[in-house]
């Protein structure tokens, strides 16, 4: 019986062990190769290396490029190119084979690695954050390696996954995803929605309550996020830093002790203090944003 591992750009990961390609053979393909396979034979503990057949890369789905609105089966970047200047990738939840990929796109947490395949080109990005507006997902990314190019025409892009760090796994929740409500009263009846308590001149609940700035002193949330995760499990006995993520923006706040927080039924209020990051932007009513335990 053999266990197969996928290796990308010099490293494979299995459990808590890391293996360098130089450990296996000195003549492995160059780093520019999109991927190759490492197979471990349990019978004798040996590793074998094999190349995939051209065009057989494992991909999640494929989308066609657009310079206009991102509709079903479409994708685009923030600047019409793929590479080091790419900071955002916009992608419809439904690929060009009419498969809804929203569940997977929602699960991508900070640190996940994606690979864009287009023609014979492949480019690797690290995920910084994911947000959605209606059916369009915004992937905030950092270029890692691979081909850089300007996009011409409407080429098909297929999305591969190098490493997926799921945001919500089991009872250990790393991120929450909420939609922005119009006012605090609606939070009581709107599962998955919340607002910010902005305090200006000592007066609470100042509009617009979706604005992220140093005036935000609290998060007012429905007990369940958009994915059904429990906010109480996320915040209870947590006094560290969180990061609000929305489109290309990221803002850090400190959860204020002494806590725990006001888990009054059916809402949760979390007192916070602004630390650093993007400020003075507004999350539109109905748009989704993420709340993650900061690791940076």
PDB file of N, CA and C in Angstrom, residues 186-240:
ATOM      1  N   UNK A 186     -32.005  45.218  13.936  1.00  0.00           N
ATOM      2  CA  UNK A 186     -32.169  44.110  12.992  1.00  0.00           C
ATOM      3  C   UNK A 186     -31.305  42.903  13.334  1.00  0.00           C
ATOM      4  N   UNK A 187     -30.239  43.123  14.107  1.00  0.00           N
ATOM      5  CA  UNK A 187     -29.327  42.028  14.450  1.00  0.00           C
ATOM      6  C   UNK A 187     -30.054  40.954  15.260  1.00  0.00           C
ATOM      7  N   UNK A 188     -31.035  41.365  16.055  1.00  0.00           N
ATOM      8  CA  UNK A 188     -31.773  40.407  16.883  1.00  0.00           C
ATOM      9  C   UNK A 188     -32.480  39.357  16.040  1.00  0.00           C
ATOM     10  N   UNK A 189     -32.917  39.725  14.843  1.00  0.00           N
ATOM     11  CA  UNK A 189     -33.738  38.829  14.030  1.00  0.00           C
ATOM     12  C   UNK A 189     -33.033  38.363  12.760  1.00  0.00           C
ATOM     13  N   UNK A 190     -31.804  38.824  12.517  1.00  0.00           N
ATOM     14  CA  UNK A 190     -31.110  38.498  11.265  1.00  0.00           C
ATOM     15  C   UNK A 190     -29.926  37.582  11.537  1.00  0.00           C
ATOM     16  N   UNK A 191     -30.144  36.283  11.395  1.00  0.00           N
ATOM     17  CA  UNK A 191     -29.064  35.320  11.605  1.00  0.00           C
ATOM     18  C   UNK A 191     -27.925  35.576  10.627  1.00  0.00           C
ATOM     19  N   UNK A 192     -26.687  35.618  11.165  1.00  0.00           N
ATOM     20  CA  UNK A 192     -25.518  35.828  10.311  1.00  0.00           C
ATOM     21  C   UNK A 192     -25.152  37.277  10.086  1.00  0.00           C
ATOM     22  N   UNK A 193     -25.836  38.207  10.776  1.00  0.00           N
ATOM     23  CA  UNK A 193     -25.583  39.629  10.540  1.00  0.00           C
ATOM     24  C   UNK A 193     -25.162  40.349  11.818  1.00  0.00           C
ATOM     25  N   UNK A 194     -24.525  41.500  11.643  1.00  0.00           N
ATOM     26  CA  UNK A 194     -24.077  42.291  12.771  1.00  0.00           C
ATOM     27  C   UNK A 194     -23.785  43.721  12.369  1.00  0.00           C
ATOM     28  N   UNK A 195     -23.470  44.557  13.367  1.00  0.00           N
ATOM     29  CA  UNK A 195     -23.077  45.948  13.137  1.00  0.00           C
ATOM     30  C   UNK A 195     -21.954  46.285  14.105  1.00  0.00           C
ATOM     31  N   UNK A 196     -21.369  47.467  13.930  1.00  0.00           N
ATOM     32  CA  UNK A 196     -20.324  47.952  14.828  1.00  0.00           C
ATOM     33  C   UNK A 196     -20.896  49.075  15.698  1.00  0.00           C
ATOM     34  N   UNK A 197     -20.482  49.091  16.948  1.00  0.00           N
ATOM     35  CA  UNK A 197     -20.840  50.195  17.841  1.00  0.00           C
ATOM     36  C   UNK A 197     -19.768  51.266  17.718  1.00  0.00           C
ATOM     37  N   UNK A 198     -20.072  52.317  16.955  1.00  0.00           N
ATOM     38  CA  UNK A 198     -19.161  53.445  16.781  1.00  0.00           C
ATOM     39  C   UNK A 198     -19.533  54.515  17.810  1.00  0.00           C
ATOM     40  N   UNK A 199     -18.542  54.906  18.601  1.00  0.00           N
ATOM     41  CA  UNK A 199     -18.763  55.877  19.675  1.00  0.00           C
ATOM     42  C   UNK A 199     -18.072  57.190  19.291  1.00  0.00           C
ATOM     43  N   UNK A 200     -18.852  58.209  19.019  1.00  0.00           N
ATOM     44  CA  UNK A 200     -18.326  59.514  18.600  1.00  0.00           C
ATOM     45  C   UNK A 200     -18.796  60.566  19.598  1.00  0.00           C
ATOM     46  N   UNK A 201     -17.842  61.226  20.241  1.00  0.00           N
ATOM     47  CA  UNK A 201     -18.190  62.234  21.235  1.00  0.00           C
ATOM     48  C   UNK A 201     -18.948  61.661  22.409  1.00  0.00           C
ATOM     49  N   UNK A 202     -18.662  60.407  22.742  1.00  0.00           N
ATOM     50  CA  UNK A 202     -19.328  59.762  23.862  1.00  0.00           C
ATOM     51  C   UNK A 202     -20.700  59.193  23.541  1.00  0.00           C
ATOM     52  N   UNK A 203     -21.138  59.340  22.294  1.00  0.00           N
ATOM     53  CA  UNK A 203     -22.461  58.859  21.888  1.00  0.00           C
ATOM     54  C   UNK A 203     -22.307  57.555  21.112  1.00  0.00           C
ATOM     55  N   UNK A 204     -22.996  56.500  21.564  1.00  0.00           N
ATOM     56  CA  UNK A 204     -22.901  55.191  20.932  1.00  0.00           C
ATOM     57  C   UNK A 204     -23.777  55.096  19.682  1.00  0.00           C
ATOM     58  N   UNK A 205     -23.495  54.053  18.884  1.00  0.00           N
ATOM     59  CA  UNK A 205     -24.287  53.667  17.714  1.00  0.00           C
ATOM     60  C   UNK A 205     -24.378  54.774  16.673  1.00  0.00           C
ATOM     61  N   UNK A 206     -23.243  55.406  16.414  1.00  0.00           N
ATOM     62  CA  UNK A 206     -23.209  56.467  15.412  1.00  0.00           C
ATOM     63  C   UNK A 206     -23.120  55.879  14.003  1.00  0.00           C
ATOM     64  N   UNK A 207     -23.897  56.440  13.104  1.00  0.00           N
ATOM     65  CA  UNK A 207     -23.908  56.006  11.711  1.00  0.00           C
ATOM     66  C   UNK A 207     -22.741  56.619  10.942  1.00  0.00           C
ATOM     67  N   UNK A 208     -22.319  55.938   9.855  1.00  0.00           N
ATOM     68  CA  UNK A 208     -22.748  54.612   9.414  1.00  0.00           C
ATOM     69  C   UNK A 208     -22.107  53.515  10.270  1.00  0.00           C
ATOM     70  N   UNK A 209     -22.917  52.564  10.690  1.00  0.00           N
ATOM     71  CA  UNK A 209     -22.431  51.548  11.611  1.00  0.00           C
ATOM     72  C   UNK A 209     -21.636  50.441  10.935  1.00  0.00           C
ATOM     73  N   UNK A 210     -21.469  50.557   9.621  1.00  0.00           N
ATOM     74  CA  UNK A 210     -20.574  49.649   8.911  1.00  0.00           C
ATOM     75  C   UNK A 210     -19.203  50.248   8.668  1.00  0.00           C
ATOM     76  N   UNK A 211     -18.967  51.470   9.167  1.00  0.00           N
ATOM     77  CA  UNK A 211     -17.668  52.115   8.981  1.00  0.00           C
ATOM     78  C   UNK A 211     -16.651  51.560   9.973  1.00  0.00           C
ATOM     79  N   UNK A 212     -15.473  51.242   9.451  1.00  0.00           N
ATOM     80  CA  UNK A 212     -14.387  50.718  10.280  1.00  0.00           C
ATOM     81  C   UNK A 212     -13.379  51.826  10.513  1.00  0.00           C
ATOM     82  N   UNK A 213     -13.237  52.239  11.773  1.00  0.00           N
ATOM     83  CA  UNK A 213     -12.267  53.262  12.138  1.00  0.00           C
ATOM     84  C   UNK A 213     -11.978  53.149  13.626  1.00  0.00           C
ATOM     85  N   UNK A 214     -11.234  54.104  14.149  1.00  0.00           N
ATOM     86  CA  UNK A 214     -10.847  54.052  15.559  1.00  0.00           C
ATOM     87  C   UNK A 214     -12.010  54.319  16.503  1.00  0.00           C
ATOM     88  N   UNK A 215     -13.165  54.721  15.963  1.00  0.00           N
ATOM     89  CA  UNK A 215     -14.339  54.949  16.796  1.00  0.00           C
ATOM     90  C   UNK A 215     -15.091  53.667  17.142  1.00  0.00           C
ATOM     91  N   UNK A 216     -14.753  52.582  16.480  1.00  0.00           N
ATOM     92  CA  UNK A 216     -15.438  51.314  16.754  1.00  0.00           C
ATOM     93  C   UNK A 216     -15.001  50.797  18.127  1.00  0.00           C
ATOM     94  N   UNK A 217     -15.972  50.646  19.016  1.00  0.00           N
ATOM     95  CA  UNK A 217     -15.673  50.165  20.369  1.00  0.00           C
ATOM     96  C   UNK A 217     -16.400  48.863  20.700  1.00  0.00           C
ATOM     97  N   UNK A 218     -17.135  48.326  19.735  1.00  0.00           N
ATOM     98  CA  UNK A 218     -17.823  47.076  20.010  1.00  0.00           C
ATOM     99  C   UNK A 218     -18.355  46.432  18.743  1.00  0.00           C
ATOM    100  N   UNK A 219     -18.482  45.102  18.797  1.00  0.00           N
ATOM    101  CA  UNK A 219     -19.107  44.334  17.729  1.00  0.00           C
ATOM    102  C   UNK A 219     -20.441  43.818  18.264  1.00  0.00           C
ATOM    103  N   UNK A 220     -21.510  44.057  17.523  1.00  0.00           N
ATOM    104  CA  UNK A 220     -22.855  43.645  17.931  1.00  0.00           C
ATOM    105  C   UNK A 220     -23.319  42.600  16.929  1.00  0.00           C
ATOM    106  N   UNK A 221     -23.358  41.331  17.350  1.00  0.00           N
ATOM    107  CA  UNK A 221     -23.470  40.217  16.414  1.00  0.00           C
ATOM    108  C   UNK A 221     -24.615  39.284  16.776  1.00  0.00           C
ATOM    109  N   UNK A 222     -25.237  38.736  15.733  1.00  0.00           N
ATOM    110  CA  UNK A 222     -26.147  37.628  15.939  1.00  0.00           C
ATOM    111  C   UNK A 222     -25.328  36.421  16.405  1.00  0.00           C
ATOM    112  N   UNK A 223     -25.874  35.543  17.239  1.00  0.00           N
ATOM    113  CA  UNK A 223     -25.082  34.431  17.766  1.00  0.00           C
ATOM    114  C   UNK A 223     -24.496  33.498  16.713  1.00  0.00           C
ATOM    115  N   UNK A 224     -25.127  33.411  15.528  1.00  0.00           N
ATOM    116  CA  UNK A 224     -24.610  32.560  14.461  1.00  0.00           C
ATOM    117  C   UNK A 224     -24.115  33.400  13.301  1.00  0.00           C
ATOM    118  N   UNK A 225     -22.978  32.984  12.708  1.00  0.00           N
ATOM    119  CA  UNK A 225     -22.498  33.696  11.528  1.00  0.00           C
ATOM    120  C   UNK A 225     -23.199  33.140  10.288  1.00  0.00           C
ATOM    121  N   UNK A 226     -22.789  33.599   9.115  1.00  0.00           N
ATOM    122  CA  UNK A 226     -23.444  33.209   7.871  1.00  0.00           C
ATOM    123  C   UNK A 226     -23.296  31.724   7.562  1.00  0.00           C
ATOM    124  N   UNK A 227     -22.301  31.088   8.162  1.00  0.00           N
ATOM    125  CA  UNK A 227     -22.061  29.663   7.929  1.00  0.00           C
ATOM    126  C   UNK A 227     -22.569  28.790   9.066  1.00  0.00           C
ATOM    127  N   UNK A 228     -23.273  29.404  10.014  1.00  0.00           N
ATOM    128  CA  UNK A 228     -23.808  28.642  11.129  1.00  0.00           C
ATOM    129  C   UNK A 228     -22.849  28.451  12.280  1.00  0.00           C
ATOM    130  N   UNK A 229     -21.643  29.053  12.216  1.00  0.00           N
ATOM    131  CA  UNK A 229     -20.685  28.945  13.316  1.00  0.00           C
ATOM    132  C   UNK A 229     -21.157  29.780  14.500  1.00  0.00           C
ATOM    133  N   UNK A 230     -20.836  29.311  15.707  1.00  0.00           N
ATOM    134  CA  UNK A 230     -21.299  29.960  16.921  1.00  0.00           C
ATOM    135  C   UNK A 230     -20.290  31.023  17.395  1.00  0.00           C
ATOM    136  N   UNK A 231     -20.744  32.272  17.460  1.00  0.00           N
ATOM    137  CA  UNK A 231     -19.859  33.357  17.882  1.00  0.00           C
ATOM    138  C   UNK A 231     -19.434  33.206  19.334  1.00  0.00           C
ATOM    139  N   UNK A 232     -20.292  32.625  20.174  1.00  0.00           N
ATOM    140  CA  UNK A 232     -19.944  32.457  21.586  1.00  0.00           C
ATOM    141  C   UNK A 232     -18.709  31.572  21.734  1.00  0.00           C
ATOM    142  N   UNK A 233     -18.633  30.511  20.939  1.00  0.00           N
ATOM    143  CA  UNK A 233     -17.480  29.618  21.001  1.00  0.00           C
ATOM    144  C   UNK A 233     -16.213  30.319  20.532  1.00  0.00           C
ATOM    145  N   UNK A 234     -16.377  31.248  19.595  1.00  0.00           N
ATOM    146  CA  UNK A 234     -15.239  31.991  19.052  1.00  0.00           C
ATOM    147  C   UNK A 234     -14.680  32.981  20.080  1.00  0.00           C
ATOM    148  N   UNK A 235     -15.556  33.750  20.740  1.00  0.00           N
ATOM    149  CA  UNK A 235     -15.107  34.848  21.595  1.00  0.00           C
ATOM    150  C   UNK A 235     -14.925  34.490  23.065  1.00  0.00           C
ATOM    151  N   UNK A 236     -15.581  33.448  23.533  1.00  0.00           N
ATOM    152  CA  UNK A 236     -15.554  33.171  24.958  1.00  0.00           C
ATOM    153  C   UNK A 236     -14.124  32.899  25.443  1.00  0.00           C
ATOM    154  N   UNK A 237     -13.707  33.651  26.466  1.00  0.00           N
ATOM    155  CA  UNK A 237     -12.362  33.534  27.049  1.00  0.00           C
ATOM    156  C   UNK A 237     -11.239  33.859  26.067  1.00  0.00           C
ATOM    157  N   UNK A 238     -11.567  34.595  25.015  1.00  0.00           N
ATOM    158  CA  UNK A 238     -10.528  35.043  24.078  1.00  0.00           C
ATOM    159  C   UNK A 238     -10.321  36.538  24.258  1.00  0.00           C
ATOM    160  N   UNK A 239      -9.079  36.932  24.590  1.00  0.00           N
ATOM    161  CA  UNK A 239      -8.779  38.334  24.844  1.00  0.00           C
ATOM    162  C   UNK A 239      -7.634  38.837  23.952  1.00  0.00           C
ATOM    163  N   UNK A 240      -7.438  38.151  22.845  1.00  0.00           N
ATOM    164  CA  UNK A 240      -6.351  38.516  21.953  1.00  0.00           C
ATOM    165  C   UNK A 240      -6.789  39.493  20.877  1.00  0.00           C
TER     166      UNK A 240
END
